[in-house]
Every structure is written in C-alpha cells, then in structure tokens.
C-alpha cells in the first residue's frame, strides 16, 4: 500500500542512530517504490532495498530481512514494522539491557505505547501476564481506548502511581521492536513464509525460544 508517510519517519530515525550499521528494507511491491528508492539512493552507504515483484507476505518479508542481516554478520538485528519509529537513544538502552542480563541467549523486546496499556505488563501487583500487542490486537478496543487517552490526556483522570518492574519475561513476541542477537538467527528457523500474514510473528518467536533463548519485554 501507500505507506511512505510512515516508513520515511522510520528510516529517518534509524539513519540518525549511531548504533545502526545498516538498514535492510524489504519492498513487498509498495506503492511508494519511487520515493523509497530515491531516499535509499541518498543514503546508499546505509540502506539496502530488497525488491519483490508482488506482495510476498509479512512472514517472507521479515524472513528475507532477517536472512540478509544474518549473512551480513551484524551483531544484532532490530526488527521494525513500517510504522515503528524508534525513540531517540533506544538502541543504546537495548544494548545495556542485553549486557545486564549476562546471558547471550536473550532477546530484548521494546514496549509499544500505542497498543493497549503501556505499563500493564510491568505492574508488580498483577500476576505475570502475556502482553497484548501482537497482530491480533492491532484493531482491538484496547488500542482505541489508548488512542483516545493520548488525544485527551489533559482531560482524563490519571490513575494512581504503580510500582512497575523494569522488565518481564514473555513467552512470545511480535516482530516490531524485537532486538535479536545474530547467534539467534543462526540457531532458530526463519519465519514460515507459508503463513503469509497474522500469527507468523508469534510462530517465529516460538521457534527462537525453542532454540534455547529467553525474551524480555523492557
């Protein structure tokens, strides 16, 4: 589809982060190929565009990008959807969290404030629960409520402060915001391209965890 107004922000934020060695963009026959290639040419030392003649699906798109990063020998890969704009300095936070865990078989997952309640998974007074931010929840009522709260933040009653954990272990994760060490790309199977769309991210994460890795939402 036409996604350049989002993707351009993702690329700009990523290009401006000093930790980013290279960016692989998988172009599943976007309507914005011309804008994408113009931008990539302006940043040709940092951006590689991988083009398909048709929409090959989410799973194949992410799998292709993961394979390119794996074969490039980079230390980590950060997976992003075309509308996941990274916060300034967040990759430094990823690296710090990864090093603090002292376990190379760790996946760090960034929190997404646009889907559901941003601090709900970290509430120490609640029993451990699975964060609700996979593809299945993109159009959920929780997201609508969250969006409304962002629009009318000044008029809504604020909840009482909670004691929040700094990280929680999760048993699945979505593509967007997953920070994965290269060795996990070598040990775990790539996303199953037959799934095409919906659930392929969770299935991929299960393969990573089955390979002996643990995932932490921060």
Backbone as a ProteinNet text record, in pm:
[ID]
protein_1_A
[PRIMARY]
XXXXXXXXXXXXXXXXXXXXXXXXXXXXXXXXXXXXXXXXXXXXXXXXXXXXXXXXXXXXXXXXXXXXXXXXXXXXXXXXXXXXXXXXXXXXXXXXXXXXXXXXXXXXXXXXXXXXXXXXXXXXXXXXXXXXXXXXXXXXXXXXXXXXXXXXXXXXXXXXXXXXXXXXXXXXXXXXXXXXXXXXXXXXXXXXXXXXXXXXXXXXXXXXXXXXXXXXXX
[TERTIARY]
81.1	0	84.6	19	86.9	126.8	253.6	298.1	417.3	449.7	571.8	568.8	453.2	447.9	488.5	471.9	515.5	660.1	687.5	819.9	929.5	901.1	1002.6	1045.9	952.5	986.2	1069.9	1036.9	1113.5	1257.8	1274.6	1409.2	1488.8	1423.2	1492.6	1544.5	1459.4	1500.5	1611.5	1602.5	1702	1836.2	1832.5	1955.9	2029.2	1954.8	2015.3	2067.7	2052.1	2103.2	2242.5	2338.6	2478.8	2505.5	2419.4	2439.8	2397.9	2321.5	2269.6	2378.9	2426.6	2530.5	2470.3	2352.8	2290.5	2140.8	2067.3	1921.6	1882	1808	1752.7	1603.4	1556.9	1414.6	1363.5	1267	1207.9	1084.1	1088.4	983	890.2	778.2	679.1	584.7	642.9	569.3	486.7	554.8	491.4	447.9	343.8	302.6	399	491.1	584.6	727.1	742.6	876.2	965	907.4	988.2	1045.3	960.5	1007.7	1112.3	1086.3	1178.4	1315.6	1318.4	1445.6	1520.1	1447.6	1512	1580.5	1508.8	1564.8	1683.6	1669.1	1776.9	1901.9	1884.2	1999.6	2072.2	1997.5	2058.8	2136.5	2103.4	2171	2224.9	2285.6	2322.7	2429	2503.7	2602.7	2539.2	2412.1	2349.4	2222.9	2160.6	2032	2040.7	1992	1975.5	1826.6	1773.7	1634.3	1628.7	1549.1	1528.3	1388.2	1377.9	1250.9	1187.9	1055.4	977.6	878	846.2	753	607	584.2	447.8	456.5	341.6	339.7	355.4	473.5	502.1	460	407.5	357.7	452.9	394.2	469.6	581.2	549.6	648.5	768.7	744.9	855.8	934.6	863.7	931.8	1028.6	980.6	1067.9	1175.3	1139.2	1238.3	1351.5	1316.6	1418.1	1510.8	1452.9	1533.7	1623.3	1569.6	1649.2	1766.8	1741.6	1848.3	1957.8	1918.9	2016.9	2103.4	2040.5	2115.9	2206.5	2154.7	2234.2	2358.2	2339.6	2450.6	2548.2	2501.2	2588.7	2682.4	2659.1	2749.4	2733.2	2617.9	2597.6	2575.7	2604.6	2594.1	2449.1	2362	2221.3	2135.1	2009.2	1911.7	1793.1	1746.6	1626.1	1517	1411.7	1301.1	1202.1	1159.9	1064	958.8	833.4	729.1	748.4	672.7	692.4	638.9	580.3	533.9	587.2	696	759.1	874.8	849	954.3	1024.5	1155.7	1228.9	1248.6	1241.5	1268.5	1418.1	1452.9	1593.9	1666.6	1777.7	1858.9	1814.2	1708.1	1652.8	1746.8	1823.9	1912.4	2022.8	2067.4	2162.7	2100.4	1970.9	1900.2	1890.1	1862.6	1858.5	1991.2	2100	2231.8	2261.9	2229.6	2251.9	2174.6	2047.4	1964.2	2018.9	2060.3	2114.3	2238.9	2328.9	2452.8	2426.1	2325.6	2294.1	2239.9	2177.2	2121.3	2230.5	2350.4	2464.7	2432.3	2342.2	2305	2297.1	2393.2	2391.4	2269.2	2200.3	2080.8	1956	1958.4	1847.5	1797.3	1666.6	1602	1543.5	1566.4	1508.8	1394.9	1279.3	1161.7	1121.8	1114.7	1076.2	925.9	886.4	744.9	684.2	561.6	491.6	378.8	389.3	292.3	161.7	157.1	36.1	-67.1	-29.8	-122.8	-149	-274.2	-309.3	-249.2	-243.6	-188	-37.3	38	183.4	249.5	195.8	264.6	200.7	92.3	20.2	107.1	192.1	272.4	373.6	407	512.2	457.4	326.4	262.9	296.2	374.6	419.8	306.8	192.6	81.2	-5.2	19.9	-57.7	21	-48.4	23.3	83.4	191.6	252.6	150.4	152	55.7	124.5	66.3	124.8	84.7	178.6	143.5	51.9	-45.7	-143.7	-109.1	-9.7	26.3	73.3	19.9	51.6	-38.5	-20.8	-104.8	-253.3	-285.1	-424.8	-492.3	-413.1	-469.5	-458.2	-413	-391.9	-522.3	-634	-761.4	-850.5	-790.2	-866.8	-923.5	-1022.9	-1083.4	-980.2	-885.4	-781.3	-700.7	-672.5	-596.5	-677.9	-806.6	-893.8	-896.2	-907.6	-908.6	-775.6	-666.5	-534.5	-517.6	-562.2	-551.4	-632.3	-751.7	-835.7	-767.5	-701	-634.5	-518.1	-450.4	-341.8	-395	-512.4	-571.3	-620.4	-676.3	-739.6	-668.5	-536.5	-457.2	-481.8	-497.4	-513	-647	-747.6	-881.3	-920.4	-844.5	-879.3	-819.1	-888.9	-839.9	-720.8	-612.1	-492.2	-500.2	-451.9	-454.4	-345.8	-361	-262.9	-132.7	-19.5	110.2	119.4	186.9	203.7	352.4	380.5	516.8	540.3	630.3	649.4	782.5	780.2	901.4	974	1105.6	1178.8	1179.6	1148.6	1140.8	1056.1	995.4	919.9	952.8	966.1	989.9	860.2	867.7	749	770.3	660	664.1	633.7	623.3	606.6	630.9	663.2	680.3	647.5	609.3	582.8	715	712.6	833.9	877.4	785.6	820	879.4	1006.1	1071.1	1153.4	1160.1	1240.1	1387.7	1473	1617.5	1686.1	1740	1781	1930.4	2006.7	2148.7	2165.6	2276.8	2297.6	2295.8	2346.9	2352.5	2213.2	2111.6	1974.8	1928.2	1975.7	1940.7	2002.5	2113.1	2179.5	2115.5	2060.2	2008	1859.8	1783.6	1638.2	1596	1488.2	1438.9	1382.4	1389.3	1330.5	1178.2	1106.2	960	911.7	802.2	744.9	665.7	718.6	656.2	517.8	483.6	350.7	240.5	278.5	176.8	130.3	212.9	183.9	159.3	54.4	17.2	-62.3	-44.5	-115	-68.3	-6.5	40.6	180	231.3	365.1	471.2	444.6	541	548.1	432.5	429.9	492.5	460.1	518.4	670.8	719.9	865.1	926.1	862	916	922	824.1	827	947.8	981.3	1098.5	1227.2	1234.8	1352.4	1364.8	1252.9	1255.3	1283.6	1230.9	1255.9	1403.9	1474.1	1617.7	1701.4	1635.6	1707	1719.2	1649	1656.6	1542.4	1562.4	1458.9	1433.6	1309.4	1271.1	1221.7	1263.3	1228.7	1172.8	1053.9	994.1	1046.2	1095.4	1151.8	1067.9
-120.2	0	125.5	236.9	365.6	392.7	371.8	377.8	472.3	552.5	631.5	731.7	787.4	887.6	826.7	694.3	626.2	576.8	507	448	553.6	669.2	774.5	816.4	816.8	851	741.2	615.5	503	509.2	534.3	539.9	657.6	771.5	890	867.4	812.6	787.3	683.2	582	474.9	523.1	602.1	656.2	746.2	812.2	908	844.1	711.6	643.3	589.5	630.2	595.3	445.7	372.5	228.1	149.2	210.3	138.2	130.8	8.8	-10.5	-16.9	-78.7	-91.4	-114.5	-75.4	-90.1	-169.8	-277.8	-355.7	-329.7	-281	-256.8	-359.4	-439.4	-536.4	-472.8	-454.7	-386.2	-489.5	-515.1	-611.3	-542.4	-493.9	-422.1	-306.1	-217.5	-99.7	-2.7	73.6	180.7	298	296.5	407.3	368.9	278.8	232.6	346.6	441.6	552	636.5	672.5	752.2	674.3	544.9	460.6	454.3	430.9	417.9	550.7	660.8	792	815.9	785	802.8	708.5	582.5	485.6	526.4	583.9	629	742.2	827.6	937.1	885.1	763.6	701.8	564.5	557.4	428.3	354.1	422.6	354	284	319.1	266.9	186	201.5	137	44.6	-77.6	-171.6	-203.3	-189.9	-222.8	-357.1	-448.1	-579.6	-580	-592.3	-575.7	-708.1	-714.6	-825.6	-771.5	-854	-812.5	-824.6	-885.4	-897.1	-895	-882	-884.3	-1028.8	-1061.8	-1200	-1230.9	-1131.1	-1154.6	-1111.7	-1093.2	-1048.2	-1145.1	-1273.6	-1371.6	-1376.8	-1378	-1381.6	-1250.5	-1139.2	-1010.5	-1004.7	-1041	-1038.3	-1145.8	-1262.1	-1368	-1327.4	-1257.1	-1209.9	-1107.8	-1017.1	-918.2	-980.8	-1079.2	-1148.6	-1222.7	-1287.2	-1360.1	-1265	-1148.5	-1050.8	-1001.1	-974.6	-928.4	-1038.4	-1159.7	-1274.3	-1293.5	-1290.5	-1314.5	-1196.8	-1079.5	-962.4	-961.1	-1050.4	-1062.9	-956.7	-890.5	-785.4	-846.1	-770.6	-822.1	-845.7	-752.8	-761.2	-719.2	-760.2	-706.9	-654.3	-536.6	-478.9	-483.5	-557.7	-570.8	-456.8	-397.8	-288.2	-306.3	-281.7	-267.4	-132.8	-108.2	15.6	139.3	120.1	236.7	234.6	163	160.2	258.9	379.4	480.6	462.5	444	420.9	552.1	541.8	655.9	685.7	811.7	850.7	785.9	719.4	656.5	516.9	464.8	337.7	220	225.5	113.1	102	214.4	211.8	143.6	168.9	103.2	-47.3	-86.8	-229	-297.4	-235.8	-294.8	-304.7	-200	-200.5	-312.5	-326.8	-432.4	-570	-587.8	-716.3	-752	-655.1	-680.3	-705.7	-639.4	-656.7	-796.4	-859.1	-992.6	-1099.1	-1069.8	-1161.8	-1298.2	-1299.4	-1423.5	-1395.6	-1445.1	-1415.8	-1470.6	-1566	-1622.7	-1548.8	-1418.4	-1332.7	-1249.5	-1229.1	-1139.7	-1025	-901.7	-785.9	-732.9	-710.6	-664.7	-527.2	-430.2	-295.4	-284.3	-198.1	-177.7	-78	-105.1	-18.6	54.1	186.2	262.7	285.3	249.4	276.5	166	50.4	-62.5	-102	-90.8	-130.9	-38.9	-86	-8.6	-29.9	79.5	69.5	6.8	34.1	-14.3	-140.5	-187.6	-301.1	-424.7	-464.6	-585.8	-571.8	-447	-423	-399.7	-403.7	-377.5	-491.4	-461.4	-565.4	-621.4	-552.3	-600.2	-700.9	-717	-810.2	-938.7	-1051.2	-1174	-1162.7	-1234.3	-1227.5	-1257.8	-1177.4	-1195	-1169.1	-1220.2	-1201.9	-1065.7	-982	-852.5	-870	-781.6	-792.7	-695	-731.3	-637.9	-710.8	-828.7	-896.8	-842.8	-893.4	-852	-869.2	-970.5	-998.4	-883.8	-801.5	-695.6	-557.2	-549.9	-420	-340.6	-408.9	-340	-359	-382.1	-412.8	-287.1	-308.1	-198.2	-131.5	-211.8	-156	-49	-71.8	27	153.8	139.4	256	338.9	271.6	341.8	412.7	343.3	402.2	526	514.9	627.7	746.5	717.7	824	891.8	810.2	867.3	956.7	922.1	1006.4	1138.9	1133.1	1253.9	1348.2	1289.4	1370.7	1355.8	1344.1	1318.5	1422.1	1546.4	1652	1652.4	1588	1593.1	1466.6	1359	1233.9	1225.8	1157.3	1138	1043.6	1082.2	999.4	893.2	775.3	667.3	688.2	621.6	634.2	567.5	616.8	560.4	411.9	335.9	192.9	163.1	56.5	8.8	-81.8	-37.8	-109.5	-183.2	-301.9	-377.4	-317.1	-334.3	-277	-370.2	-497.8	-593.5	-712.1	-778	-900.2	-1002.2	-1127.8	-1232.8	-1263.9	-1281.9	-1310.6	-1440.7	-1502.1	-1633.2	-1625.1	-1504.5	-1479.6	-1331.3	-1294.6	-1151.9	-1125	-1001.3	-957	-916.3	-900.7	-856.7	-718.2	-622.6	-483.1	-457.4	-414.6	-382.3	-494.9	-609.9	-722.4	-702.1	-711.2	-688.4	-823	-877.2	-1017.1	-1029.2	-1102.5	-1123.4	-1214.3	-1196.2	-1269.1	-1420.8	-1468.4	-1613.2	-1675.5	-1597.4	-1649.4	-1669.6	-1584.8	-1600.8	-1727	-1769.4	-1891.1	-2016.8	-2002.9	-2119.8	-2146.7	-2042.7	-2057.4	-2052.2	-2123.2	-2116.1	-1978.1	-1938.2	-1812.1	-1822.6	-1710.4	-1715.6	-1804	-1874	-1965.7	-1885.7	-1876.4	-1792.6	-1841.6	-1965.5	-2017.9	-1951.6	-1894.4	-1830.6	-1697.5	-1632.1	-1507.8	-1391.1	-1398.2	-1283.8	-1332	-1263.7	-1288.3	-1416.8	-1399.6	-1513	-1558.2	-1512.3	-1554.3	-1499.9	-1383.7	-1327.4	-1410.9	-1449.8	-1531.2	-1667.8	-1727.9	-1857.8	-1848.3	-1739.5	-1720.8	-1709.3	-1633.5	-1615.1	-1747.6	-1833.1	-1964.4	-2045.2	-2034	-2103.4	-2053.6	-1922.4	-1863.6	-1914.5	-1914.9	-1959.7	-2109.9	-2185.3	-2330.1	-2359	-2267.8	-2283.6	-2252	-2219.8	-2200.4	-2056.8	-1964.4	-1823.2	-1784.5	-1674	-1620.2	-1475.5	-1433.5	-1299.7	-1215	-1088.3	-996.4	-867.6	-830.3	-703.1	-596.1	-484.1	-377	-250.7
0	0	0	23.9	30.9	175.2	206.8	346.5	366.7	266.2	274.9	388.6	419.8	527.3	662	674.3	796.1	782	673.2	654.1	651.5	595.4	590.2	730.8	825.2	963.7	1028.5	996.9	1049.2	999.7	869.8	811.7	866.7	880.6	930.8	1072.4	1158.5	1296.7	1302.4	1217.6	1218.3	1162.8	1056.5	998.8	1096.1	1183.7	1276	1403.4	1418.5	1536.8	1506.2	1585.9	1559.6	1569.7	1640.9	1656.3	1532.7	1444.9	1327.4	1221.2	1194.2	1092.9	952.9	939.6	808.9	824.7	722	721.5	597.3	619.1	508.6	501.4	388.3	367.5	266.7	307.3	216.1	154.1	23.9	-50.1	-114.5	-47.7	-96.1	-196	-304	-409.3	-351.4	-283	-226.7	-336	-308.1	-399.7	-395.7	-298.3	-280.1	-317.7	-412.5	-450.4	-498.8	-571.8	-624.6	-511.8	-415	-301	-220.5	-201.5	-125.5	-192.2	-323.5	-391.9	-399.5	-410.4	-408.5	-274.6	-166.3	-31.3	-10.2	-52.9	-34.2	-111.5	-230.7	-309.3	-237.5	-167.9	-93	28.3	72.4	187.2	146.2	28	-29.9	49.6	133.9	216.1	335.9	363.8	485.1	458.9	342.4	316.3	195.3	212.6	102.4	89.1	-33.1	-58.9	-130.8	-78.1	-139.2	-198.8	-329.8	-400.2	-440.7	-428.1	-480.7	-582.6	-682.1	-788	-746.3	-632	-578.7	-427.2	-361.6	-215.7	-169.7	-119.9	-80.7	62.3	132.2	266.9	376.3	493.8	610.6	646.7	655.5	700.2	606.6	476.4	381.9	383.6	402.9	410.8	527.8	645.8	762.7	754.3	699.4	684.4	592.2	483.3	389.1	454.5	531	601.8	706.3	779.1	880.5	816.9	704.6	635.6	588.2	538.3	491.9	607.2	720.7	837.3	891.4	892.6	939.6	852.6	722.3	630.3	626.8	670.9	675	793.5	890.5	1004.1	1111	1116.4	1216.9	1355	1459.7	1596.1	1638.1	1602.2	1639.8	1521.6	1526	1431.1	1511.4	1474.5	1534	1428.4	1456.3	1362.1	1380.6	1268.5	1273.9	1165.2	1201.7	1100.9	1032	925.9	850.1	921.5	1040.3	1117	1259.9	1284.1	1416.6	1421.2	1465.5	1476.9	1611.1	1607.5	1731.9	1807.7	1939.3	2025.4	2024.5	2029.7	2029.7	2147.1	2118.1	2222.1	2262.5	2201.4	2248.6	2219.1	2110.8	2081.1	2185.8	2237.1	2347.9	2469.3	2492	2602.2	2579	2454.8	2421.2	2456.9	2412.4	2433.9	2583.2	2658.1	2802.9	2870.1	2834.4	2894	2858.4	2735.2	2691.2	2771	2788.6	2861.8	3010.2	3066.9	3209	3238.8	3140.1	3161.7	3173	3121.9	3129.3	3069.1	2972.8	2904.7	2755.5	2678.1	2534.3	2462	2524.6	2462.5	2510.1	2492.9	2534.3	2417.4	2415.1	2320.1	2400.8	2356	2422.4	2335.5	2396.4	2322.2	2373	2283.1	2320.8	2342.7	2433.4	2462.4	2364.3	2322.1	2226.9	2299.7	2307.2	2384.2	2308.4	2178.9	2101.3	2110.7	2162.3	2168.1	2311.9	2354.1	2489.3	2593.3	2716.5	2826.3	2830.8	2820.3	2807	2929.1	3049.4	3169.4	3228.9	3170.2	3227.9	3250.8	3153.8	3176.8	3289.6	3327.1	3425.7	3566.5	3584.3	3712.9	3809.1	3912.3	4005.4	4090.5	4097	4178	4104.4	3974.5	3893.1	3871.2	3856.8	3823.1	3684.1	3655.4	3521.8	3413.8	3308.9	3201	3068.4	2964.2	2831.9	2776	2733.6	2674.5	2553.6	2542.3	2433.8	2323.1	2242.2	2135.3	2010.2	1983.7	1858.2	1748.3	1627.7	1515.3	1548.1	1629.9	1660	1735	1801	1883.9	1821.3	1697.7	1634.5	1626.5	1603.3	1587.6	1710.1	1824.5	1944.9	2008.9	2095	2169.3	2259.5	2311.3	2399	2327	2199.1	2123	2103.7	2076.4	2058.4	2186.1	2299.6	2428.2	2452.6	2418.9	2438.4	2350.4	2226.8	2133.7	2186.1	2238.8	2293.4	2412.8	2495.4	2612.7	2572.4	2460.6	2411.9	2358.1	2292.2	2236.7	2345	2451.1	2555.4	2689.6	2681.1	2801.2	2910.1	2871.4	2970.4	3040.2	2982.5	3039.9	3113.5	3097.5	3161.7	3301.5	3389.6	3525	3523	3585.5	3584.9	3694.7	3663.4	3760	3865.1	3979.5	4086.3	4045.5	4096.7	4059.5	4094.6	4010.6	4034	4051.1	4124.6	4132.8	4013	3924	3798.7	3795.5	3738.2	3713.7	3593.2	3584.2	3470.9	3350.3	3372	3261.8	3305	3207.6	3234.4	3126.8	3166.5	3067.8	2995.1	2863.9	2783.3	2707.1	2667.8	2603.3	2454.5	2403.5	2260	2238.1	2113.1	2084.5	1939	1912	1775.2	1709.8	1577.5	1508.2	1556.4	1551.4	1573.3	1710.5	1713.7	1840.1	1898.2	1829.9	1880.2	1845.3	1945.3	1933.5	1952.6	1844	1840.5	1810.3	1892.3	1862.4	1740.9	1670.1	1545.6	1566.5	1680.8	1700.2	1702.4	1742.5	1739.6	1596	1504.5	1363.4	1305.7	1363.7	1318.3	1377.4	1499.2	1570.6	1544.7	1512.8	1500.3	1354.4	1317.9	1179.7	1149.4	1023.2	979.7	980.2	976.2	969.9	855.4	880	782.3	678.9	556.8	453.7	413.7	444.1	409.6	492.3	606	691.7	633.3	554.6	483.6	579.4	661.8	745.9	867	979.6	1105.8	1174.2	1288.7	1366.6	1329.7	1215.2	1175	1269.1	1327.7	1422.2	1549.4	1601.8	1723.5	1697.5	1581.9	1547.2	1537	1477.7	1468.8	1608.6	1695.7	1830.5	1905.8	1884.3	1949.5	1902	1773.7	1721.3	1784.6	1808	1872.6	2016.8	2088.6	2228	2236.1	2140.9	2138.7	2115.7	2049.5	2024.6	2148	2259.7	2385.6	2432	2366.2	2401.9	2495.3	2567.7	2655.7	2614.7	2621.3	2573.1	2689.3	2688.9	2796.7	2739	2783.6	2745.9	2840.7	2785.5	2869.4	2856.7
[MASK]
++++++++++++++++++++++++++++++++++++++++++++++++++++++++++++++++++++++++++++++++++++++++++++++++++++++++++++++++++++++++++++++++++++++++++++++++++++++++++++++++++++++++++++++++++++++++++++++++++++++++++++++++++++++++++

